[in-house]
């Protein structure tokens, strides 16, 4: 009986990410990722992937708060468009092993400020880009970062009107151009 505090309760969690912010830890399922990356209460949080994520929407996963995304050895795959985009004045660090993949667009669009300490960023679409810096700031400091396009006619890294780009590490490849 649980009334007296004895016994055990099994809890099933279908979370794909853990959000740690100070002393608070919350979990979010795949359908809640967009809202979590836009919630100002998550400013400064670390989002750690707990499972692979497949997105079939044409809307990217828009990161709108300053945060850290730890890939945790998992993959975010977008089948129909850009996988992840950062916004405006956001400062985002992406770390850990894992991959961000777009089957039909860019893997990562940088409009804010992004530091890549880990991860593989892959576009599998011709005329698309692994990481596209568009009016943003990019710093690649992780030696195991891979930015690539695996299609015939794609680019690894593209820079358009960037504020700043610092490439201190990483591997870049694309059949139309690495950078």
Short mmCIF file of N, CA and C in Angstrom, two decimals:
data_model
loop_
_atom_site.label_atom_id
_atom_site.label_comp_id
_atom_site.label_asym_id
_atom_site.label_seq_id
_atom_site.Cartn_x
_atom_site.Cartn_y
_atom_site.Cartn_z
N UNK A 1 0.84 -1.18 0.00
CA UNK A 1 0.00 0.00 0.00
C UNK A 1 0.88 1.23 0.00
N UNK A 2 0.53 2.20 -0.86
CA UNK A 2 1.31 3.43 -0.92
C UNK A 2 0.89 4.42 0.16
N UNK A 3 -0.25 4.20 0.81
CA UNK A 3 -0.74 5.12 1.83
C UNK A 3 0.22 5.20 3.00
N UNK A 4 0.90 4.11 3.30
CA UNK A 4 1.83 4.14 4.41
C UNK A 4 3.28 4.35 3.95
N UNK A 5 3.46 4.64 2.66
CA UNK A 5 4.80 4.91 2.15
C UNK A 5 5.56 3.67 1.77
N UNK A 6 4.96 2.52 1.93
CA UNK A 6 5.64 1.28 1.58
C UNK A 6 5.27 0.89 0.16
N UNK A 7 6.11 0.14 -0.47
CA UNK A 7 5.81 -0.33 -1.82
C UNK A 7 6.66 0.38 -2.85
N UNK A 8 6.43 0.04 -4.10
CA UNK A 8 7.20 0.61 -5.20
C UNK A 8 6.26 1.03 -6.31
N UNK A 9 6.65 2.05 -7.02
CA UNK A 9 5.87 2.54 -8.14
C UNK A 9 6.79 2.58 -9.35
N UNK A 10 6.37 1.97 -10.44
CA UNK A 10 7.12 2.05 -11.68
C UNK A 10 6.68 3.29 -12.44
N UNK A 11 7.65 4.07 -12.89
CA UNK A 11 7.36 5.28 -13.65
C UNK A 11 8.02 5.17 -15.01
N UNK A 12 7.25 5.34 -16.06
CA UNK A 12 7.79 5.33 -17.41
C UNK A 12 7.94 6.76 -17.90
N UNK A 13 9.13 7.10 -18.34
CA UNK A 13 9.39 8.44 -18.85
C UNK A 13 9.74 8.30 -20.34
N UNK A 14 9.04 9.05 -21.18
CA UNK A 14 9.32 9.00 -22.61
C UNK A 14 10.07 10.25 -23.05
N UNK A 15 10.90 10.76 -22.18
CA UNK A 15 11.61 12.00 -22.46
C UNK A 15 12.72 11.78 -23.48
N UNK A 16 12.93 12.78 -24.34
CA UNK A 16 14.05 12.76 -25.26
C UNK A 16 15.15 13.71 -24.82
N UNK A 17 14.83 14.58 -23.84
CA UNK A 17 15.84 15.52 -23.35
C UNK A 17 15.63 15.81 -21.88
N UNK A 18 16.76 16.03 -21.21
CA UNK A 18 16.77 16.46 -19.82
C UNK A 18 17.23 17.91 -19.82
N UNK A 19 16.53 18.76 -19.07
CA UNK A 19 16.88 20.18 -18.99
C UNK A 19 17.32 20.47 -17.56
N UNK A 20 18.58 20.87 -17.39
CA UNK A 20 19.12 21.21 -16.08
C UNK A 20 19.40 22.71 -16.04
N UNK A 21 18.77 23.37 -15.08
CA UNK A 21 18.95 24.81 -14.91
C UNK A 21 19.07 25.08 -13.42
N UNK A 22 20.30 25.32 -12.98
CA UNK A 22 20.52 25.49 -11.56
C UNK A 22 20.22 24.19 -10.83
N UNK A 23 19.36 24.25 -9.83
CA UNK A 23 19.01 23.06 -9.05
C UNK A 23 17.76 22.37 -9.59
N UNK A 24 17.23 22.86 -10.70
CA UNK A 24 15.99 22.31 -11.27
C UNK A 24 16.31 21.42 -12.47
N UNK A 25 15.73 20.23 -12.48
CA UNK A 25 15.85 19.31 -13.60
C UNK A 25 14.46 18.96 -14.08
N UNK A 26 14.23 19.13 -15.37
CA UNK A 26 12.94 18.75 -15.96
C UNK A 26 13.23 17.88 -17.18
N UNK A 27 12.20 17.19 -17.63
CA UNK A 27 12.32 16.31 -18.78
C UNK A 27 11.27 16.71 -19.81
N UNK A 28 11.61 16.56 -21.08
CA UNK A 28 10.68 16.94 -22.14
C UNK A 28 10.65 15.83 -23.19
N UNK A 29 9.43 15.58 -23.71
CA UNK A 29 9.31 14.60 -24.79
C UNK A 29 9.52 15.31 -26.12
N UNK A 30 9.51 14.55 -27.21
CA UNK A 30 9.81 15.12 -28.52
C UNK A 30 8.86 16.26 -28.90
N UNK A 31 7.59 16.13 -28.54
CA UNK A 31 6.62 17.16 -28.90
C UNK A 31 6.82 18.46 -28.11
N UNK A 32 7.58 18.41 -27.02
CA UNK A 32 7.79 19.60 -26.20
C UNK A 32 9.12 20.31 -26.44
N UNK A 33 9.95 19.79 -27.36
CA UNK A 33 11.26 20.40 -27.58
C UNK A 33 11.18 21.84 -28.07
N UNK A 34 10.30 22.11 -29.04
CA UNK A 34 10.20 23.47 -29.58
C UNK A 34 9.88 24.47 -28.49
N UNK A 35 8.89 24.16 -27.66
CA UNK A 35 8.48 25.07 -26.59
C UNK A 35 9.60 25.22 -25.56
N UNK A 36 10.32 24.14 -25.26
CA UNK A 36 11.39 24.21 -24.26
C UNK A 36 12.53 25.11 -24.72
N UNK A 37 12.88 25.06 -26.02
CA UNK A 37 13.96 25.90 -26.54
C UNK A 37 13.53 27.35 -26.75
N UNK A 38 12.25 27.65 -26.54
CA UNK A 38 11.75 29.03 -26.65
C UNK A 38 11.38 29.61 -25.29
N UNK A 39 11.32 28.78 -24.25
CA UNK A 39 10.88 29.18 -22.92
C UNK A 39 11.99 29.96 -22.20
N UNK A 40 11.77 31.23 -21.91
CA UNK A 40 12.79 32.05 -21.28
C UNK A 40 13.17 31.54 -19.89
N UNK A 41 12.34 30.69 -19.27
CA UNK A 41 12.71 30.07 -18.00
C UNK A 41 13.88 29.11 -18.17
N UNK A 42 14.17 28.71 -19.41
CA UNK A 42 15.28 27.79 -19.68
C UNK A 42 16.56 28.52 -20.09
N UNK A 43 16.59 29.84 -19.96
CA UNK A 43 17.80 30.60 -20.26
C UNK A 43 18.92 30.13 -19.34
N UNK A 44 20.06 29.78 -19.93
CA UNK A 44 21.21 29.30 -19.17
C UNK A 44 21.20 27.82 -18.90
N UNK A 45 20.19 27.12 -19.33
CA UNK A 45 20.05 25.68 -19.05
C UNK A 45 20.95 24.85 -19.96
N UNK A 46 21.18 23.61 -19.52
CA UNK A 46 21.82 22.60 -20.35
C UNK A 46 20.76 21.58 -20.74
N UNK A 47 20.57 21.43 -22.05
CA UNK A 47 19.66 20.43 -22.61
C UNK A 47 20.50 19.23 -23.01
N UNK A 48 20.24 18.07 -22.42
CA UNK A 48 20.99 16.86 -22.76
C UNK A 48 20.04 15.88 -23.45
N UNK A 49 20.39 15.47 -24.66
CA UNK A 49 19.56 14.48 -25.36
C UNK A 49 19.67 13.13 -24.66
N UNK A 50 18.53 12.49 -24.49
CA UNK A 50 18.46 11.17 -23.88
C UNK A 50 18.12 10.09 -24.89
N UNK A 51 17.72 10.52 -26.10
CA UNK A 51 17.30 9.60 -27.14
C UNK A 51 17.43 10.31 -28.49
N UNK A 52 17.39 9.53 -29.56
CA UNK A 52 17.39 10.11 -30.90
C UNK A 52 16.06 10.81 -31.15
N UNK A 53 16.10 11.86 -31.97
CA UNK A 53 14.91 12.62 -32.31
C UNK A 53 14.79 12.66 -33.83
N UNK A 54 13.59 12.37 -34.35
CA UNK A 54 13.33 12.51 -35.78
C UNK A 54 12.21 13.51 -35.96
N UNK A 55 12.51 14.55 -36.72
CA UNK A 55 11.54 15.61 -36.98
C UNK A 55 11.11 15.53 -38.43
N UNK A 56 9.79 15.55 -38.66
CA UNK A 56 9.26 15.48 -40.01
C UNK A 56 8.62 16.79 -40.44
N UNK A 57 8.68 17.78 -39.61
CA UNK A 57 8.11 19.09 -39.91
C UNK A 57 9.09 19.92 -40.74
N UNK A 58 8.57 20.87 -41.50
CA UNK A 58 9.45 21.77 -42.26
C UNK A 58 9.98 22.90 -41.38
N UNK A 59 9.46 23.04 -40.18
CA UNK A 59 9.92 24.07 -39.25
C UNK A 59 11.14 23.56 -38.49
N UNK A 60 12.25 24.32 -38.52
CA UNK A 60 13.43 23.88 -37.77
C UNK A 60 13.17 23.88 -36.26
N UNK A 61 14.00 23.17 -35.54
CA UNK A 61 14.03 23.29 -34.09
C UNK A 61 14.72 24.62 -33.82
N UNK A 62 13.95 25.63 -33.44
CA UNK A 62 14.45 26.99 -33.25
C UNK A 62 14.90 27.20 -31.82
N UNK A 63 16.19 27.44 -31.64
CA UNK A 63 16.72 27.70 -30.31
C UNK A 63 16.68 29.21 -30.09
N UNK A 64 15.85 29.63 -29.13
CA UNK A 64 15.61 31.05 -28.90
C UNK A 64 16.09 31.53 -27.54
N UNK A 65 16.76 30.67 -26.77
CA UNK A 65 17.30 31.05 -25.46
C UNK A 65 18.78 30.72 -25.40
N UNK A 66 19.52 31.46 -24.57
CA UNK A 66 20.92 31.14 -24.32
C UNK A 66 20.96 29.81 -23.59
N UNK A 67 21.72 28.85 -24.14
CA UNK A 67 21.74 27.53 -23.52
C UNK A 67 22.90 26.71 -24.05
N UNK A 68 23.04 25.52 -23.48
CA UNK A 68 23.97 24.50 -23.96
C UNK A 68 23.15 23.30 -24.40
N UNK A 69 23.46 22.78 -25.59
CA UNK A 69 22.86 21.55 -26.08
C UNK A 69 23.93 20.48 -26.06
N UNK A 70 23.74 19.48 -25.20
CA UNK A 70 24.64 18.33 -25.13
C UNK A 70 23.99 17.21 -25.92
N UNK A 71 24.63 16.82 -27.01
CA UNK A 71 24.04 15.80 -27.88
C UNK A 71 23.96 14.43 -27.21
N UNK A 72 24.76 14.20 -26.21
CA UNK A 72 24.65 12.98 -25.41
C UNK A 72 24.76 11.68 -26.20
N UNK A 73 25.46 11.71 -27.33
CA UNK A 73 25.62 10.50 -28.14
C UNK A 73 24.42 10.20 -29.02
N UNK A 74 23.49 11.13 -29.13
CA UNK A 74 22.26 10.91 -29.90
C UNK A 74 22.23 11.77 -31.16
N UNK A 75 21.21 11.55 -31.97
CA UNK A 75 21.07 12.21 -33.27
C UNK A 75 19.73 12.92 -33.36
N UNK A 76 19.76 14.15 -33.88
CA UNK A 76 18.54 14.86 -34.27
C UNK A 76 18.52 14.82 -35.79
N UNK A 77 17.50 14.18 -36.35
CA UNK A 77 17.36 14.08 -37.80
C UNK A 77 16.12 14.82 -38.24
N UNK A 78 16.28 15.68 -39.24
CA UNK A 78 15.15 16.37 -39.84
C UNK A 78 14.99 15.85 -41.26
N UNK A 79 13.81 15.34 -41.57
CA UNK A 79 13.59 14.74 -42.89
C UNK A 79 13.10 15.75 -43.92
N UNK A 80 12.68 16.95 -43.48
CA UNK A 80 12.03 17.87 -44.41
C UNK A 80 12.39 19.33 -44.13
N UNK A 81 13.66 19.69 -44.30
CA UNK A 81 14.07 21.08 -44.12
C UNK A 81 15.27 21.20 -43.20
N UNK A 82 15.52 22.42 -42.74
CA UNK A 82 16.61 22.70 -41.82
C UNK A 82 16.35 22.04 -40.47
N UNK A 83 17.40 21.44 -39.89
CA UNK A 83 17.23 20.73 -38.62
C UNK A 83 17.15 21.69 -37.44
N UNK A 84 18.16 22.55 -37.27
CA UNK A 84 18.22 23.46 -36.12
C UNK A 84 18.60 24.85 -36.60
N UNK A 85 17.99 25.86 -35.97
CA UNK A 85 18.32 27.25 -36.26
C UNK A 85 18.41 28.00 -34.93
N UNK A 86 19.41 28.89 -34.84
CA UNK A 86 19.51 29.76 -33.66
C UNK A 86 19.01 31.14 -34.04
N UNK A 87 18.53 31.88 -33.06
CA UNK A 87 17.88 33.16 -33.33
C UNK A 87 18.60 34.33 -32.71
N UNK A 88 18.52 35.47 -33.40
CA UNK A 88 18.89 36.79 -32.89
C UNK A 88 20.11 36.82 -32.01
N UNK A 89 19.91 37.22 -30.78
CA UNK A 89 21.01 37.44 -29.85
C UNK A 89 21.31 36.22 -28.97
N UNK A 90 20.85 35.05 -29.36
CA UNK A 90 21.09 33.86 -28.54
C UNK A 90 22.56 33.45 -28.56
N UNK A 91 23.01 32.92 -27.43
CA UNK A 91 24.34 32.33 -27.31
C UNK A 91 24.14 30.86 -27.00
N UNK A 92 24.57 30.00 -27.93
CA UNK A 92 24.34 28.57 -27.81
C UNK A 92 25.67 27.83 -27.92
N UNK A 93 25.89 26.88 -27.01
CA UNK A 93 27.04 25.98 -27.10
C UNK A 93 26.50 24.60 -27.40
N UNK A 94 27.08 23.93 -28.39
CA UNK A 94 26.71 22.55 -28.70
C UNK A 94 27.92 21.69 -28.39
N UNK A 95 27.70 20.66 -27.57
CA UNK A 95 28.80 19.82 -27.10
C UNK A 95 28.40 18.36 -27.14
N UNK A 96 29.38 17.51 -26.86
CA UNK A 96 29.13 16.07 -26.78
C UNK A 96 29.20 15.40 -28.13
N UNK A 97 29.17 14.08 -28.07
CA UNK A 97 29.14 13.31 -29.31
C UNK A 97 27.68 13.19 -29.74
N UNK A 98 27.49 13.01 -31.01
CA UNK A 98 26.15 12.92 -31.56
C UNK A 98 26.12 13.65 -32.87
N UNK A 99 24.94 13.70 -33.49
CA UNK A 99 24.86 14.27 -34.83
C UNK A 99 23.57 15.05 -35.02
N UNK A 100 23.66 16.10 -35.81
CA UNK A 100 22.50 16.85 -36.28
C UNK A 100 22.49 16.67 -37.78
N UNK A 101 21.39 16.09 -38.31
CA UNK A 101 21.32 15.71 -39.71
C UNK A 101 20.08 16.32 -40.35
N UNK A 102 20.25 16.86 -41.56
CA UNK A 102 19.10 17.22 -42.37
C UNK A 102 19.17 16.43 -43.66
N UNK A 103 18.08 15.75 -43.97
CA UNK A 103 18.01 14.98 -45.21
C UNK A 103 17.67 15.87 -46.39
N UNK A 104 17.11 17.07 -46.14
CA UNK A 104 16.64 17.90 -47.26
C UNK A 104 16.86 19.39 -47.04
N UNK A 105 17.86 19.75 -46.24
CA UNK A 105 18.15 21.16 -45.98
C UNK A 105 19.47 21.30 -45.26
N UNK A 106 19.63 22.39 -44.53
CA UNK A 106 20.83 22.65 -43.75
C UNK A 106 20.72 21.93 -42.41
N UNK A 107 21.84 21.48 -41.88
CA UNK A 107 21.83 20.85 -40.55
C UNK A 107 21.68 21.92 -39.46
N UNK A 108 22.45 23.01 -39.57
CA UNK A 108 22.43 24.06 -38.56
C UNK A 108 22.54 25.41 -39.24
N UNK A 109 21.61 26.32 -38.93
CA UNK A 109 21.68 27.70 -39.40
C UNK A 109 21.99 28.57 -38.19
N UNK A 110 23.07 29.33 -38.28
CA UNK A 110 23.52 30.18 -37.18
C UNK A 110 23.14 31.63 -37.48
N UNK A 111 22.20 32.15 -36.71
CA UNK A 111 21.85 33.57 -36.78
C UNK A 111 22.30 34.25 -35.50
N UNK A 112 22.31 33.54 -34.40
CA UNK A 112 22.82 34.07 -33.13
C UNK A 112 24.32 33.82 -33.04
N UNK A 113 24.76 33.45 -31.85
CA UNK A 113 26.16 33.13 -31.61
C UNK A 113 26.25 31.68 -31.17
N UNK A 114 27.05 30.88 -31.89
CA UNK A 114 27.15 29.45 -31.60
C UNK A 114 28.61 29.06 -31.43
N UNK A 115 28.87 28.28 -30.38
CA UNK A 115 30.17 27.66 -30.16
C UNK A 115 30.00 26.16 -30.30
N UNK A 116 30.79 25.56 -31.19
CA UNK A 116 30.73 24.11 -31.39
C UNK A 116 31.92 23.47 -30.69
N UNK A 117 31.61 22.72 -29.63
CA UNK A 117 32.63 21.99 -28.88
C UNK A 117 32.60 20.52 -29.23
N UNK A 118 31.54 20.06 -29.86
CA UNK A 118 31.39 18.67 -30.24
C UNK A 118 30.28 18.51 -31.25
N UNK A 119 30.15 17.31 -31.78
CA UNK A 119 29.06 16.99 -32.68
C UNK A 119 29.46 16.90 -34.14
N UNK A 120 28.60 16.24 -34.89
CA UNK A 120 28.72 16.14 -36.34
C UNK A 120 27.49 16.80 -36.93
N UNK A 121 27.68 17.64 -37.93
CA UNK A 121 26.61 18.43 -38.54
C UNK A 121 26.58 18.08 -40.02
N UNK A 122 25.53 17.37 -40.44
CA UNK A 122 25.49 16.77 -41.77
C UNK A 122 24.26 17.20 -42.54
N UNK A 123 24.48 17.70 -43.75
CA UNK A 123 23.40 17.88 -44.71
C UNK A 123 23.57 16.80 -45.77
N UNK A 124 22.47 16.15 -46.12
CA UNK A 124 22.50 15.12 -47.15
C UNK A 124 21.82 15.58 -48.43
N UNK A 125 21.69 16.90 -48.61
CA UNK A 125 20.96 17.46 -49.74
C UNK A 125 21.89 18.31 -50.61
N UNK A 126 21.83 18.12 -51.93
CA UNK A 126 22.64 18.95 -52.82
C UNK A 126 22.21 20.41 -52.70
N UNK A 127 23.16 21.30 -52.93
CA UNK A 127 22.95 22.74 -52.81
C UNK A 127 22.58 23.18 -51.40
N UNK A 128 22.81 22.36 -50.42
CA UNK A 128 22.56 22.72 -49.02
C UNK A 128 23.88 22.64 -48.25
N UNK A 129 23.79 22.96 -46.96
CA UNK A 129 25.00 23.21 -46.18
C UNK A 129 24.92 22.50 -44.82
N UNK A 130 26.05 21.96 -44.38
CA UNK A 130 26.11 21.38 -43.05
C UNK A 130 25.86 22.43 -41.98
N UNK A 131 26.67 23.50 -41.98
CA UNK A 131 26.47 24.64 -41.08
C UNK A 131 26.48 25.91 -41.92
N UNK A 132 25.40 26.67 -41.84
CA UNK A 132 25.25 27.91 -42.59
C UNK A 132 25.24 29.09 -41.60
N UNK A 133 26.29 29.90 -41.63
CA UNK A 133 26.38 31.07 -40.75
C UNK A 133 25.78 32.25 -41.52
N UNK A 134 24.67 32.75 -41.04
CA UNK A 134 23.92 33.79 -41.73
C UNK A 134 23.66 34.94 -40.76
N UNK A 135 24.47 35.96 -40.80
CA UNK A 135 24.38 37.12 -39.89
C UNK A 135 24.69 36.74 -38.45
N UNK A 136 25.37 35.65 -38.22
CA UNK A 136 25.67 35.21 -36.87
C UNK A 136 27.15 35.15 -36.60
N UNK A 137 27.48 34.53 -35.47
CA UNK A 137 28.85 34.33 -35.02
C UNK A 137 29.05 32.85 -34.75
N UNK A 138 30.13 32.29 -35.30
CA UNK A 138 30.43 30.88 -35.10
C UNK A 138 31.85 30.73 -34.60
N UNK A 139 32.01 29.87 -33.60
CA UNK A 139 33.33 29.49 -33.10
C UNK A 139 33.38 27.97 -33.03
N UNK A 140 34.31 27.37 -33.76
CA UNK A 140 34.49 25.92 -33.73
C UNK A 140 35.76 25.64 -32.97
N UNK A 141 35.62 25.06 -31.75
CA UNK A 141 36.79 24.83 -30.90
C UNK A 141 37.00 23.36 -30.56
N UNK A 142 36.02 22.51 -30.86
CA UNK A 142 36.14 21.08 -30.55
C UNK A 142 36.86 20.34 -31.65
N UNK A 143 37.92 19.63 -31.28
CA UNK A 143 38.73 18.94 -32.29
C UNK A 143 37.96 17.83 -33.00
N UNK A 144 36.89 17.31 -32.38
CA UNK A 144 36.11 16.23 -33.00
C UNK A 144 34.86 16.72 -33.72
N UNK A 145 34.72 18.03 -33.89
CA UNK A 145 33.58 18.57 -34.63
C UNK A 145 33.75 18.23 -36.11
N UNK A 146 32.66 17.74 -36.72
CA UNK A 146 32.65 17.44 -38.15
C UNK A 146 31.50 18.22 -38.78
N UNK A 147 31.81 18.99 -39.81
CA UNK A 147 30.81 19.75 -40.56
C UNK A 147 30.89 19.28 -42.00
N UNK A 148 29.76 18.72 -42.52
CA UNK A 148 29.85 18.07 -43.82
C UNK A 148 28.55 18.09 -44.59
N UNK A 149 28.70 17.93 -45.89
CA UNK A 149 27.57 17.66 -46.77
C UNK A 149 27.95 16.42 -47.55
N UNK A 150 27.12 15.40 -47.50
CA UNK A 150 27.44 14.12 -48.12
C UNK A 150 26.83 13.94 -49.50
N UNK A 151 26.06 14.93 -49.97
CA UNK A 151 25.42 14.80 -51.28
C UNK A 151 26.37 15.21 -52.39
N UNK A 152 25.93 15.03 -53.61
CA UNK A 152 26.70 15.48 -54.77
C UNK A 152 26.33 16.93 -55.04
N UNK A 153 27.18 17.86 -54.62
CA UNK A 153 26.92 19.27 -54.88
C UNK A 153 26.56 20.08 -53.65
N UNK A 154 27.03 19.69 -52.48
CA UNK A 154 26.73 20.42 -51.26
C UNK A 154 27.99 20.96 -50.60
N UNK A 155 27.79 21.83 -49.61
CA UNK A 155 28.89 22.49 -48.91
C UNK A 155 28.91 22.08 -47.45
N UNK A 156 30.10 22.00 -46.89
CA UNK A 156 30.23 21.72 -45.46
C UNK A 156 29.84 22.95 -44.64
N UNK A 157 30.58 24.05 -44.83
CA UNK A 157 30.36 25.28 -44.07
C UNK A 157 30.22 26.43 -45.06
N UNK A 158 29.19 27.25 -44.86
CA UNK A 158 29.02 28.45 -45.66
C UNK A 158 28.87 29.65 -44.74
N UNK A 159 29.46 30.76 -45.15
CA UNK A 159 29.43 31.98 -44.34
C UNK A 159 28.83 33.09 -45.19
N UNK A 160 27.71 33.65 -44.72
CA UNK A 160 27.02 34.73 -45.41
C UNK A 160 26.82 35.89 -44.45
N UNK A 161 27.46 37.02 -44.71
CA UNK A 161 27.27 38.21 -43.88
C UNK A 161 27.49 37.93 -42.40
N UNK A 162 28.45 37.11 -42.06
CA UNK A 162 28.70 36.74 -40.67
C UNK A 162 29.33 37.90 -39.90
N UNK A 163 29.02 37.93 -38.60
CA UNK A 163 29.67 38.91 -37.73
C UNK A 163 31.09 38.47 -37.42
N UNK A 164 31.27 37.15 -37.18
CA UNK A 164 32.58 36.63 -36.84
C UNK A 164 32.57 35.11 -37.01
N UNK A 165 33.67 34.56 -37.52
CA UNK A 165 33.83 33.11 -37.63
C UNK A 165 35.24 32.78 -37.18
N UNK A 166 35.33 31.86 -36.20
CA UNK A 166 36.63 31.41 -35.69
C UNK A 166 36.68 29.90 -35.84
N UNK A 167 37.60 29.42 -36.67
CA UNK A 167 37.75 27.98 -36.89
C UNK A 167 39.07 27.54 -36.29
N UNK A 168 39.03 27.02 -35.07
CA UNK A 168 40.23 26.60 -34.37
C UNK A 168 40.43 25.09 -34.43
N UNK A 169 39.41 24.38 -34.88
CA UNK A 169 39.47 22.92 -34.91
C UNK A 169 38.39 22.42 -35.85
N UNK A 170 38.25 21.11 -35.91
CA UNK A 170 37.18 20.52 -36.69
C UNK A 170 37.62 20.02 -38.04
N UNK A 171 36.71 19.26 -38.67
CA UNK A 171 36.90 18.71 -40.01
C UNK A 171 35.74 19.16 -40.87
N UNK A 172 36.04 19.61 -42.10
CA UNK A 172 35.03 20.19 -42.97
C UNK A 172 35.10 19.48 -44.32
N UNK A 173 33.91 19.13 -44.88
CA UNK A 173 33.89 18.50 -46.19
C UNK A 173 32.58 18.72 -46.90
N UNK A 174 32.65 18.75 -48.22
CA UNK A 174 31.48 18.86 -49.08
C UNK A 174 31.93 18.71 -50.52
N UNK A 175 31.10 18.10 -51.35
CA UNK A 175 31.53 17.85 -52.73
C UNK A 175 31.62 19.13 -53.55
N UNK A 176 30.82 20.16 -53.22
CA UNK A 176 30.92 21.44 -53.92
C UNK A 176 31.96 22.34 -53.26
N UNK A 177 32.25 22.09 -51.99
CA UNK A 177 33.25 22.85 -51.25
C UNK A 177 33.18 22.56 -49.78
N UNK A 178 34.34 22.45 -49.15
CA UNK A 178 34.37 22.23 -47.70
C UNK A 178 33.92 23.48 -46.96
N UNK A 179 34.44 24.63 -47.42
CA UNK A 179 34.10 25.92 -46.82
C UNK A 179 33.82 26.90 -47.95
#
